[in-house]
Structures are given as C-alpha cells and as structure tokens.
PDB file of C-alpha atoms in Angstrom:
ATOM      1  CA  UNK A   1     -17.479   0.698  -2.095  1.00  0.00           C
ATOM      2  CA  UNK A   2     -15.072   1.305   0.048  1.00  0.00           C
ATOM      3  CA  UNK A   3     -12.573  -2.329   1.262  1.00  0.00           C
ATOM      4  CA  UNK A   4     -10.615  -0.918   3.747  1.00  0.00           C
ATOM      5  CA  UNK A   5     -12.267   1.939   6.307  1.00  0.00           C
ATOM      6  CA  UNK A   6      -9.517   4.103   8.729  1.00  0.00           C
ATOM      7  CA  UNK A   7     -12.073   6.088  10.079  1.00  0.00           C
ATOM      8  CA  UNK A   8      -9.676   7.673  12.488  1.00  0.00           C
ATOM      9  CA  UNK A   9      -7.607  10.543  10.198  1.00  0.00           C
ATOM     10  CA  UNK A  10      -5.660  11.960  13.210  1.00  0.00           C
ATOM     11  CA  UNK A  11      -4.836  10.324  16.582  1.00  0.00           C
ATOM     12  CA  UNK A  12      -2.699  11.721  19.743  1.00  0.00           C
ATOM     13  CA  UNK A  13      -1.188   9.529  22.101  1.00  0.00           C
ATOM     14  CA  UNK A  14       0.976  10.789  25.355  1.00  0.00           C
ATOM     15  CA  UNK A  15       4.321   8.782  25.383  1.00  0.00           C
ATOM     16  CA  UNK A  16       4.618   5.507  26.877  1.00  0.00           C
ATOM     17  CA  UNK A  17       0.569   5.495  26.479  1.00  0.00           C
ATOM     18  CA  UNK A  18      -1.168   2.370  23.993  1.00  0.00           C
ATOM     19  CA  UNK A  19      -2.922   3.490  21.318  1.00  0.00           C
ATOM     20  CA  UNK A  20      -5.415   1.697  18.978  1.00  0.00           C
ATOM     21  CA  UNK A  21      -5.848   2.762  15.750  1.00  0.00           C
ATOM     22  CA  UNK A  22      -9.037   1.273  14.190  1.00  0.00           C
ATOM     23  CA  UNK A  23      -9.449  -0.652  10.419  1.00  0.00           C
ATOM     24  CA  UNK A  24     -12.873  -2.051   9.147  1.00  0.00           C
ATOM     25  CA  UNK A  25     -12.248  -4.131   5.903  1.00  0.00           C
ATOM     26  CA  UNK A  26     -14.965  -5.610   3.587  1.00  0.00           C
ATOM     27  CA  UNK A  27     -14.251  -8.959   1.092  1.00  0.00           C
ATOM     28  CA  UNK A  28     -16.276 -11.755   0.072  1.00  0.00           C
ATOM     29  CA  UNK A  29     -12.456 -14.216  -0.474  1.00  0.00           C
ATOM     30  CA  UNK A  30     -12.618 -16.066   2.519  1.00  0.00           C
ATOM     31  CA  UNK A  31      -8.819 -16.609   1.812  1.00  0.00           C
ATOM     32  CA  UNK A  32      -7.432 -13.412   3.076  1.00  0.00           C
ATOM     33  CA  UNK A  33      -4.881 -11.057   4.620  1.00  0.00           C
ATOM     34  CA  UNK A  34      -4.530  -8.046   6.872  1.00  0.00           C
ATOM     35  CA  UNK A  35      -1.781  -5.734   7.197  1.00  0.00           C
ATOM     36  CA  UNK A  36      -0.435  -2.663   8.576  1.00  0.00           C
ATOM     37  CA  UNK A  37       2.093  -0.526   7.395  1.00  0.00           C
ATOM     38  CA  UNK A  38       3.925   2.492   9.012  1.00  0.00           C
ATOM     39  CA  UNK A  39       5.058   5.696   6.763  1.00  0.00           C
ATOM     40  CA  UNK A  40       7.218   8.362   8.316  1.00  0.00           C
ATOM     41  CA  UNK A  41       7.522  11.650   7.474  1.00  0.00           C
ATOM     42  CA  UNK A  42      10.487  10.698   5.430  1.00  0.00           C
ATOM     43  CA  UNK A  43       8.385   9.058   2.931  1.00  0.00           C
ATOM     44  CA  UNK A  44       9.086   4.928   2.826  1.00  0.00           C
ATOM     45  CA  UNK A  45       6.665   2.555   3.749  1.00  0.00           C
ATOM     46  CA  UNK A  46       7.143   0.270   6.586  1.00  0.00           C
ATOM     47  CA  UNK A  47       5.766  -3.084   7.113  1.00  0.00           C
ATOM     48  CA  UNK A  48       4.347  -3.735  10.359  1.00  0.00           C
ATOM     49  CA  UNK A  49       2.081  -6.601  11.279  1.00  0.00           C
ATOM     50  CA  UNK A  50       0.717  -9.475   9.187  1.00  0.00           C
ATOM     51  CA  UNK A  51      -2.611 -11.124  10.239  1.00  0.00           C
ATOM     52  CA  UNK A  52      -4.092 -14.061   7.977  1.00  0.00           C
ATOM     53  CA  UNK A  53      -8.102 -14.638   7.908  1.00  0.00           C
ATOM     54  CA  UNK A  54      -7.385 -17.816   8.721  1.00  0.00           C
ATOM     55  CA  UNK A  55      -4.919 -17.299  11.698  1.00  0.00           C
ATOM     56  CA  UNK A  56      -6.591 -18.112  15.008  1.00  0.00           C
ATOM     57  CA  UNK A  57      -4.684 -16.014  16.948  1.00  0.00           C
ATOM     58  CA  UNK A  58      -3.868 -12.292  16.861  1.00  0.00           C
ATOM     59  CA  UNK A  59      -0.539 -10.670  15.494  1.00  0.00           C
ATOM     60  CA  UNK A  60       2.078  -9.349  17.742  1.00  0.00           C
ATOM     61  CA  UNK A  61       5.170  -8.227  16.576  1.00  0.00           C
ATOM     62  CA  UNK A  62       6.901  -6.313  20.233  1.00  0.00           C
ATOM     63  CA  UNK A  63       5.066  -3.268  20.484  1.00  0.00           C
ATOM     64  CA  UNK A  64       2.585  -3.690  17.808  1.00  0.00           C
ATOM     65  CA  UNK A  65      -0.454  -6.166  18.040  1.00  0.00           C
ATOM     66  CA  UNK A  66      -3.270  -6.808  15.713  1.00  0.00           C
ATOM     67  CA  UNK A  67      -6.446  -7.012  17.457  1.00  0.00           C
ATOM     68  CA  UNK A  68      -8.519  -9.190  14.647  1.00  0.00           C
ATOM     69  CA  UNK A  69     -12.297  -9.386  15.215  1.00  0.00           C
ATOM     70  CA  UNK A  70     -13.119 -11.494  11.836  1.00  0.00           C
ATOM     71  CA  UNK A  71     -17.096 -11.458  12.327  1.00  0.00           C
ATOM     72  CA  UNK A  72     -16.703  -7.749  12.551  1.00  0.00           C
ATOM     73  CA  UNK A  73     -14.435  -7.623  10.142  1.00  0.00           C
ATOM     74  CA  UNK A  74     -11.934  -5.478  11.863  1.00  0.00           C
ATOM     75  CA  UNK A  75      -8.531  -5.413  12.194  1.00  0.00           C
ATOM     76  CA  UNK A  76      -7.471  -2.723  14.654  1.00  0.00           C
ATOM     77  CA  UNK A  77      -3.500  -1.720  15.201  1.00  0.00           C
ATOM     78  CA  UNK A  78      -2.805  -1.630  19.018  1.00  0.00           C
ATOM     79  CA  UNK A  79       0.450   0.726  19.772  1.00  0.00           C
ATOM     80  CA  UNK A  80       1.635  -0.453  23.537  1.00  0.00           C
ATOM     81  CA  UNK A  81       4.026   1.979  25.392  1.00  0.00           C
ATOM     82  CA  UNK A  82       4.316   4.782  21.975  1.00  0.00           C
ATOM     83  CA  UNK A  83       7.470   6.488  21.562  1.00  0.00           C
ATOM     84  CA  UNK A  84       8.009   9.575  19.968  1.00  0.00           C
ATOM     85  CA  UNK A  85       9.757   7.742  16.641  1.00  0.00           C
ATOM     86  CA  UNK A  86       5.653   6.370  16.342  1.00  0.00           C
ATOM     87  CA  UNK A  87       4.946   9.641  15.256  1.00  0.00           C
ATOM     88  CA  UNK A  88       3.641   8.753  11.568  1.00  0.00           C
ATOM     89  CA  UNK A  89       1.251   7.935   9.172  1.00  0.00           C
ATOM     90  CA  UNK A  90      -0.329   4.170   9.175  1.00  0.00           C
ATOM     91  CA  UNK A  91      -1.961   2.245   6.649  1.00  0.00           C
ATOM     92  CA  UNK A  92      -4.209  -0.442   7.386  1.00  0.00           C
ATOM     93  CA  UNK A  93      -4.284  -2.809   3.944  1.00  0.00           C
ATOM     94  CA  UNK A  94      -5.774  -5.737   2.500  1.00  0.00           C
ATOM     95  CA  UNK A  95      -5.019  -8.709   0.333  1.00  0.00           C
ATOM     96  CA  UNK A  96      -7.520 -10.420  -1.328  1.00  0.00           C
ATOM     97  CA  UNK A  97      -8.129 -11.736  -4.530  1.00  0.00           C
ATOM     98  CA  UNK A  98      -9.228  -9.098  -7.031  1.00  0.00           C
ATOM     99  CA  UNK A  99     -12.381  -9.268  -8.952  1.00  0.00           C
ATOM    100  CA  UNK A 100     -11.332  -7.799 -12.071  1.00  0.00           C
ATOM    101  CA  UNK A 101      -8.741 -10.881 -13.057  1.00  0.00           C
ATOM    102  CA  UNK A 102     -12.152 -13.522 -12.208  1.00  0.00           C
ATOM    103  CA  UNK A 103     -11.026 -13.776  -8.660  1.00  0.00           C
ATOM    104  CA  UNK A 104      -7.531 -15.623  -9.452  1.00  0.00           C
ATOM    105  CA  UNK A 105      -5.020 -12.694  -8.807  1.00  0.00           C
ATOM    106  CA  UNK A 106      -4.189 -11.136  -5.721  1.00  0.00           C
ATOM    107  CA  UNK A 107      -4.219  -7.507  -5.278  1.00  0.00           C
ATOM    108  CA  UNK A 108      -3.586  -5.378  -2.597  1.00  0.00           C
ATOM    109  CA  UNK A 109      -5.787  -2.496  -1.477  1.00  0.00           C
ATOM    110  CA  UNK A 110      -4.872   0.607   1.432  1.00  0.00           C
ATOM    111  CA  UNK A 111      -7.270   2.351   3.285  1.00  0.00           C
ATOM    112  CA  UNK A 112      -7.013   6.537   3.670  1.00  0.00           C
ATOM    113  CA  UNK A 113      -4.214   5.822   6.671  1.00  0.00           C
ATOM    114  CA  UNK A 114      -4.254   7.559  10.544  1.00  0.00           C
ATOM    115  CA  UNK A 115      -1.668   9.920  11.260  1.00  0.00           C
ATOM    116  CA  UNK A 116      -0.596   9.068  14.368  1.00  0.00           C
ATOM    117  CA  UNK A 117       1.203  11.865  16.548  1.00  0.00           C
ATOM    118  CA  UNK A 118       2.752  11.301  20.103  1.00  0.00           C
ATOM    119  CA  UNK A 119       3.176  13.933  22.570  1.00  0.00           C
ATOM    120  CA  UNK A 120       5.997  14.048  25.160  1.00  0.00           C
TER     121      UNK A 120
ATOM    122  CA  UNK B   1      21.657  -3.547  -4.826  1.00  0.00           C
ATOM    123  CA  UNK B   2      19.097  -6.032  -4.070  1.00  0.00           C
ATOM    124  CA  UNK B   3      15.793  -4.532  -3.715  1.00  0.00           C
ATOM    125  CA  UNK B   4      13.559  -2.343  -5.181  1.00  0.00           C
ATOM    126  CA  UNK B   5      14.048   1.084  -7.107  1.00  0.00           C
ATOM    127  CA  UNK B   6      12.057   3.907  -8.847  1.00  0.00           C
ATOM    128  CA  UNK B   7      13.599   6.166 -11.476  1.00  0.00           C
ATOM    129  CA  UNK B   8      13.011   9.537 -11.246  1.00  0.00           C
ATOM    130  CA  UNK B   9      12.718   9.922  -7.841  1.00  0.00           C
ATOM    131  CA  UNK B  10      11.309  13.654  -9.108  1.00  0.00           C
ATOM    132  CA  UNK B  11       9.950  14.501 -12.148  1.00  0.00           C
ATOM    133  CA  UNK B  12       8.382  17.910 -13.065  1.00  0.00           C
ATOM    134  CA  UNK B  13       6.524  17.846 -16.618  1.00  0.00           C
ATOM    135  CA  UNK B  14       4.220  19.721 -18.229  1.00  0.00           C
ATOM    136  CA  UNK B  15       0.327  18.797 -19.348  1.00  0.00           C
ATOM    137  CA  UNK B  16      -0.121  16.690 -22.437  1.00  0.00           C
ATOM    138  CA  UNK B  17       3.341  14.905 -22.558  1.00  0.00           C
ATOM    139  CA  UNK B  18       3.800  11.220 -22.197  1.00  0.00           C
ATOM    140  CA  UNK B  19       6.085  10.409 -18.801  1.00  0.00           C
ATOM    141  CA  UNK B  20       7.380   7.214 -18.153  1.00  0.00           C
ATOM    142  CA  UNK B  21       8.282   6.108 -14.191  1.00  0.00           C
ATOM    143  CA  UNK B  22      10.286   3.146 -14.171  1.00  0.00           C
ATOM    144  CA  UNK B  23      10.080  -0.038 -11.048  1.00  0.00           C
ATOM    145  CA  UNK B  24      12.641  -2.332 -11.199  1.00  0.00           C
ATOM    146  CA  UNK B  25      13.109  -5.119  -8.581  1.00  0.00           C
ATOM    147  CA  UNK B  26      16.051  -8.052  -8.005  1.00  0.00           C
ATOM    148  CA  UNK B  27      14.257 -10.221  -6.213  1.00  0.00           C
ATOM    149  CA  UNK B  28      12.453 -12.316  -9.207  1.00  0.00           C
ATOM    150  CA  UNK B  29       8.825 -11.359  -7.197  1.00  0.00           C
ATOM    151  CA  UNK B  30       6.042 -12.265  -9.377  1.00  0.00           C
ATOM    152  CA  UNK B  31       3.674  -9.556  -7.871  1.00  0.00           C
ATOM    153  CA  UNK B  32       3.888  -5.969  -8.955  1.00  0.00           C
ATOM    154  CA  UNK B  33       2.213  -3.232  -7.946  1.00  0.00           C
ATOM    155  CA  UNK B  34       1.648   0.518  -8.953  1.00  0.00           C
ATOM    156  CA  UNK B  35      -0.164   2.899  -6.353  1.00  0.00           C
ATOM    157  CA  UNK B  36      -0.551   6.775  -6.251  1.00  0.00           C
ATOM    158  CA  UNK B  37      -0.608   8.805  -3.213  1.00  0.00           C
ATOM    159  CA  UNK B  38      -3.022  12.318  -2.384  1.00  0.00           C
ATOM    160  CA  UNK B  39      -3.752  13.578   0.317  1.00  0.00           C
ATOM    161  CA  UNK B  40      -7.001  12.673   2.065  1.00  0.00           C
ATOM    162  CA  UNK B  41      -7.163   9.641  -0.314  1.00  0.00           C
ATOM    163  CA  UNK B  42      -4.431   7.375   1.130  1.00  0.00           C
ATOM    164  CA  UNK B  43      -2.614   5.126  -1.537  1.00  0.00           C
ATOM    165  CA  UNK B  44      -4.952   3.950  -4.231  1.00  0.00           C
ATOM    166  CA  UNK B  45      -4.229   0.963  -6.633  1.00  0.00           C
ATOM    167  CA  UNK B  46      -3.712   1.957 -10.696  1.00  0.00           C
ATOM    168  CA  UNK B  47      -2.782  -1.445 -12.003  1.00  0.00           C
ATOM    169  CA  UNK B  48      -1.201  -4.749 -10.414  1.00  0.00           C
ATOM    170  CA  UNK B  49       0.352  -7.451 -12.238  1.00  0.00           C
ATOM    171  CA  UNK B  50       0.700 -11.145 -11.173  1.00  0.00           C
ATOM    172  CA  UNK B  51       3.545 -11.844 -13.190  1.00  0.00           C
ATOM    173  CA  UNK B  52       5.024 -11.256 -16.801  1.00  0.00           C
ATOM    174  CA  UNK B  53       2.287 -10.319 -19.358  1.00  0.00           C
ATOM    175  CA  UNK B  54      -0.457 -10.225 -17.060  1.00  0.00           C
ATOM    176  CA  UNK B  55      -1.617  -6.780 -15.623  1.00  0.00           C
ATOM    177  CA  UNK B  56      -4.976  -5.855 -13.991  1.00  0.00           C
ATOM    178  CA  UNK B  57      -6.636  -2.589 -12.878  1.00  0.00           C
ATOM    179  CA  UNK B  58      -6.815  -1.689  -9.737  1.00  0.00           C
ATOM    180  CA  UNK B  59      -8.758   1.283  -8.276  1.00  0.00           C
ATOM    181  CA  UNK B  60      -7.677   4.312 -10.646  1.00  0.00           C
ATOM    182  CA  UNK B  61      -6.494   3.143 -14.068  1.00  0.00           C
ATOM    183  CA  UNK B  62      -7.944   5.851 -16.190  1.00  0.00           C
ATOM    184  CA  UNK B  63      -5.045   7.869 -18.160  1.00  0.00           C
ATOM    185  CA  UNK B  64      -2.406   5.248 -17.015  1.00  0.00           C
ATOM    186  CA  UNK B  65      -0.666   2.368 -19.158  1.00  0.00           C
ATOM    187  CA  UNK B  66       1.603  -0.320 -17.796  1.00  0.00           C
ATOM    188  CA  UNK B  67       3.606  -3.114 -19.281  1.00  0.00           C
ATOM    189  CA  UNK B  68       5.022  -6.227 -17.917  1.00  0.00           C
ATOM    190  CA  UNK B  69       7.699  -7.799 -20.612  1.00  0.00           C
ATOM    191  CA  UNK B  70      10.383  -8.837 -17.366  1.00  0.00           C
ATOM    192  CA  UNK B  71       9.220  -9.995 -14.277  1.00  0.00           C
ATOM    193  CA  UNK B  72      11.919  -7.538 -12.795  1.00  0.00           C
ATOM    194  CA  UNK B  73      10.783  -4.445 -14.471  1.00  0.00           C
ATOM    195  CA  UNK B  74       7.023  -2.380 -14.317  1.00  0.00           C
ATOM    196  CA  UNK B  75       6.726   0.595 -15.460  1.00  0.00           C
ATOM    197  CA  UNK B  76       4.256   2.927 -15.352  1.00  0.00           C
ATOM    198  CA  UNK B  77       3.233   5.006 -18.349  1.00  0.00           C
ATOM    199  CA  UNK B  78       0.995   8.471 -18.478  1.00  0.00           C
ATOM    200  CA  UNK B  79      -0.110   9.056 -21.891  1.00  0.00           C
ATOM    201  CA  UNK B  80      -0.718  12.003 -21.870  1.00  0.00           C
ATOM    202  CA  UNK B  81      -0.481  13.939 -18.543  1.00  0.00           C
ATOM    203  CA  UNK B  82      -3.177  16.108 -16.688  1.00  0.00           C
ATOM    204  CA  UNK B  83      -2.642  18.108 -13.428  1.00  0.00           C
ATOM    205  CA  UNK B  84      -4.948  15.911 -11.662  1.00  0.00           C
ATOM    206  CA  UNK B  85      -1.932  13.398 -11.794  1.00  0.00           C
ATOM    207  CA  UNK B  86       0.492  15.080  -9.793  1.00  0.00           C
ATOM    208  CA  UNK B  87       0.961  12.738  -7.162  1.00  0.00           C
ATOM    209  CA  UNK B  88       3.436  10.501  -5.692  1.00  0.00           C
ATOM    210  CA  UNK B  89       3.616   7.356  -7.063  1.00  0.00           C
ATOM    211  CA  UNK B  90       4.439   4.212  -4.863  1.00  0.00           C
ATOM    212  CA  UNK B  91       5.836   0.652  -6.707  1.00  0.00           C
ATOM    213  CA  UNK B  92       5.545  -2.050  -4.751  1.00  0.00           C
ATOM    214  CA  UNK B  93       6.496  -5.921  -5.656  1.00  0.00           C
ATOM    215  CA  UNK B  94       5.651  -9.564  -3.187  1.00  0.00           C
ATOM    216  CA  UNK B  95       6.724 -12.757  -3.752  1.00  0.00           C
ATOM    217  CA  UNK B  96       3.733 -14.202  -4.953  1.00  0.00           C
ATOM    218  CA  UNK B  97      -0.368 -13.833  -4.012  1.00  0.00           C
ATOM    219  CA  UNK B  98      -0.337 -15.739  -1.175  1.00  0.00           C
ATOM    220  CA  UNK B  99      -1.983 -13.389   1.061  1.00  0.00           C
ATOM    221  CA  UNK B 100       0.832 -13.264   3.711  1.00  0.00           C
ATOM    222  CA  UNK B 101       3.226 -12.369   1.988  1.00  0.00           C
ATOM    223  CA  UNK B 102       4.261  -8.242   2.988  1.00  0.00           C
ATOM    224  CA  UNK B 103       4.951  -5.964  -0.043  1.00  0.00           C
ATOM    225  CA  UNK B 104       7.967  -4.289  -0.427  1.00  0.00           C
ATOM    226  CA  UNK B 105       7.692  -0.896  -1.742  1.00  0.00           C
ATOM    227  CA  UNK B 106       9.673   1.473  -3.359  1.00  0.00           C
ATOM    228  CA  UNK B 107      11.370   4.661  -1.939  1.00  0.00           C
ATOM    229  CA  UNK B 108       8.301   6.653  -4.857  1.00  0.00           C
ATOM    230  CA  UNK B 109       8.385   9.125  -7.505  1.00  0.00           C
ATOM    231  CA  UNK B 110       6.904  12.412  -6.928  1.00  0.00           C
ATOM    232  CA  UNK B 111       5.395  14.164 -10.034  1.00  0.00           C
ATOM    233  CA  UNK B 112       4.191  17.252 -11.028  1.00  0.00           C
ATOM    234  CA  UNK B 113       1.934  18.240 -13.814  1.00  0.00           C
ATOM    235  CA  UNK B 114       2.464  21.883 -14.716  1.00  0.00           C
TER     236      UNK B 114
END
C-alpha cells in the first residue's frame, strides 16, 4: 500500500499566485514526521519544510507553509507569492519507523512528487 | 569537503556485470539511505541502514546488495545488472531516526544498463 499519496502529478501556478500542492500519508507510528523536499531541474534535492506528528502548530518556513490536518492525515505544501525559480519537482516524504527492522529503525519513504511549473 | 558524495556521478554498463556506486559522508550520521529514481514512480527506498552493520530493506531491494562496515561509507552493490535498473540513484544520510531530523542527499548517480 501506498504511505505517501501526491495525487497531483502536474500543477501551474501564475507568478506571485499561492499554490497548494496536496500529500495524503498513511502510518500506524504515532511518533512521526512530515517533510517536503524541492528538486530542480538540475537534479539535487532540497529540503523544505519539517512538520512533526506531534507539533501543534503548522510549519512555515517564509514562503513555504505546511498545512497539517493529522486526523486526515494530510500534509499539504502551501507555495505563497510563487516565483519563477519554484518551477520544480516536489516531494512530499515521510519518516516513520519501518516495519521490516520490528518497528525500531527509522526509514524514510517519498511519494511520486508534483511538478510544479509557474507561468509569468 | 564536508558533506555528502556519490562516485560515479555516471556510469554506463552493460547487463549481467556487477557495478558498485559508492556514498560516502563526513558528518559521522548514523542514518543511511539508498533510493532510486524513475519516472512516474518518484524516489523509492532499496535499503536503509541505522548505523554500522545494520541494513534494512526498504521498498525495492530485489537485485541490490549493500554493506555498512564505516558509518561514513554505504555503498550500493548490483549483482548482476538488468536494464530495468537504469535509474538514478539518490544516497541520502540524517543524523539519527529521530523523525525531525531532514536528510541530506547526495548530488546521485545516473546508470545505464545496456
């Protein structure tokens, strides 16, 4: 089964527009986390946003805020005022502990990513 | 340079042969993690390891071999290559498994199967 959903592949925002870009996630570790990465065209992979399943609040890191809904278990990517350097792929991921190791390690798992394109 | 690195940023090599990618990281992170990127599937997990001498599979394991002597180094070992392994393969290492803590990834490897 699927952990982390991006059901979005492609989005288009006009510049200086928000955008949310949508992440369903599915665990049973109530000790979790959320993030969201960025990846350019160029290939690296950029850390965005960090949201814990315990934080009460949402992320917000400037122009990025997380937009955590924890009894729907989504974790959605808001984009405020996009800028043409947005234009990338973005990877909505999730840490929790993995079932093969008897639920003691930590893995990380990515969902299928959004590739985000703004439009002057 | 402090960070992380992948040797060979490209590799081309042909079906059947063994091919070794190399992750190496300065930072003394316990976590390690191998992932392979395609097209319409996003980055899937291979194997992760928590620290020296302990590995687990992630997602896609099948046809892949890692090791985990150093905490600094993880590499990643096909056994014997297949075209359906061309991909580009991410490294990634964190601190420990606290769930916060971000991953820092490498800059990949791209390989081809021929």
């Amino acid at each position: 089964a699927q952990k982390i959903t991006q059901t979005q592949p492609g989005m288009f925002v006009q510049e200086k527009e928000a955008v949310t870009l949508d992440c369903t996630y599915d665990t049973s570790d109530p000790s979790y986390g959320l993030f969201w990465y960025k990846q350019p065209s160029s290939g690296e992979m950029i850390f965005l946003i960090y949201q814990g399943s315990y934080d009460q609040q949402n992320a917000t890191e400037g122009r990025y805020s997380l937009n955590f809904q924890k009894a729907r278990k989504s974790a959605n990517l808001v984009i405020s005022a996009s800028q043409l350097g947005d234009s990338a792929m973005y990877f909505c991921a999730m840490r929790d502990r993995g079932e093969n190791s008897g639920g003691s390690n930590y893995k990380l798992t990515f969902g299928k990513g959004t590739l985000l394109t703004v439009n002057p | 340079d402090a960070g992380i690195t992948q040797s060979p940023r490209y590799k081309i090599t042909e079906t059947g042969r063994q091919v070794t990618l190399m992750c190496h990281q300065t930072w003394s992170h316990s976590y390690m993690f191998w992932y392979r990127q395609d097209l319409g599937h996003g980055l899937r997990l291979i194997y992760y390891s928590a620290a020296a001498d302990i590995t687990d599979k992630g997602e896609v394991p099948d046809g892949y071999v890692v090791s985990r002597s150093k905490t600094e180094n993880f590499p990643l070992t096909l056994e014997s290559a297949t075209r359906s392994q061309t991909s580009v393969y991410f490294c990634a290492s964190s601190a420990s498994g606290l769930p916060g803590l971000e991953a820092f990834f490498g800059q990949g490897t791209r390989l081809t199967v021929v």
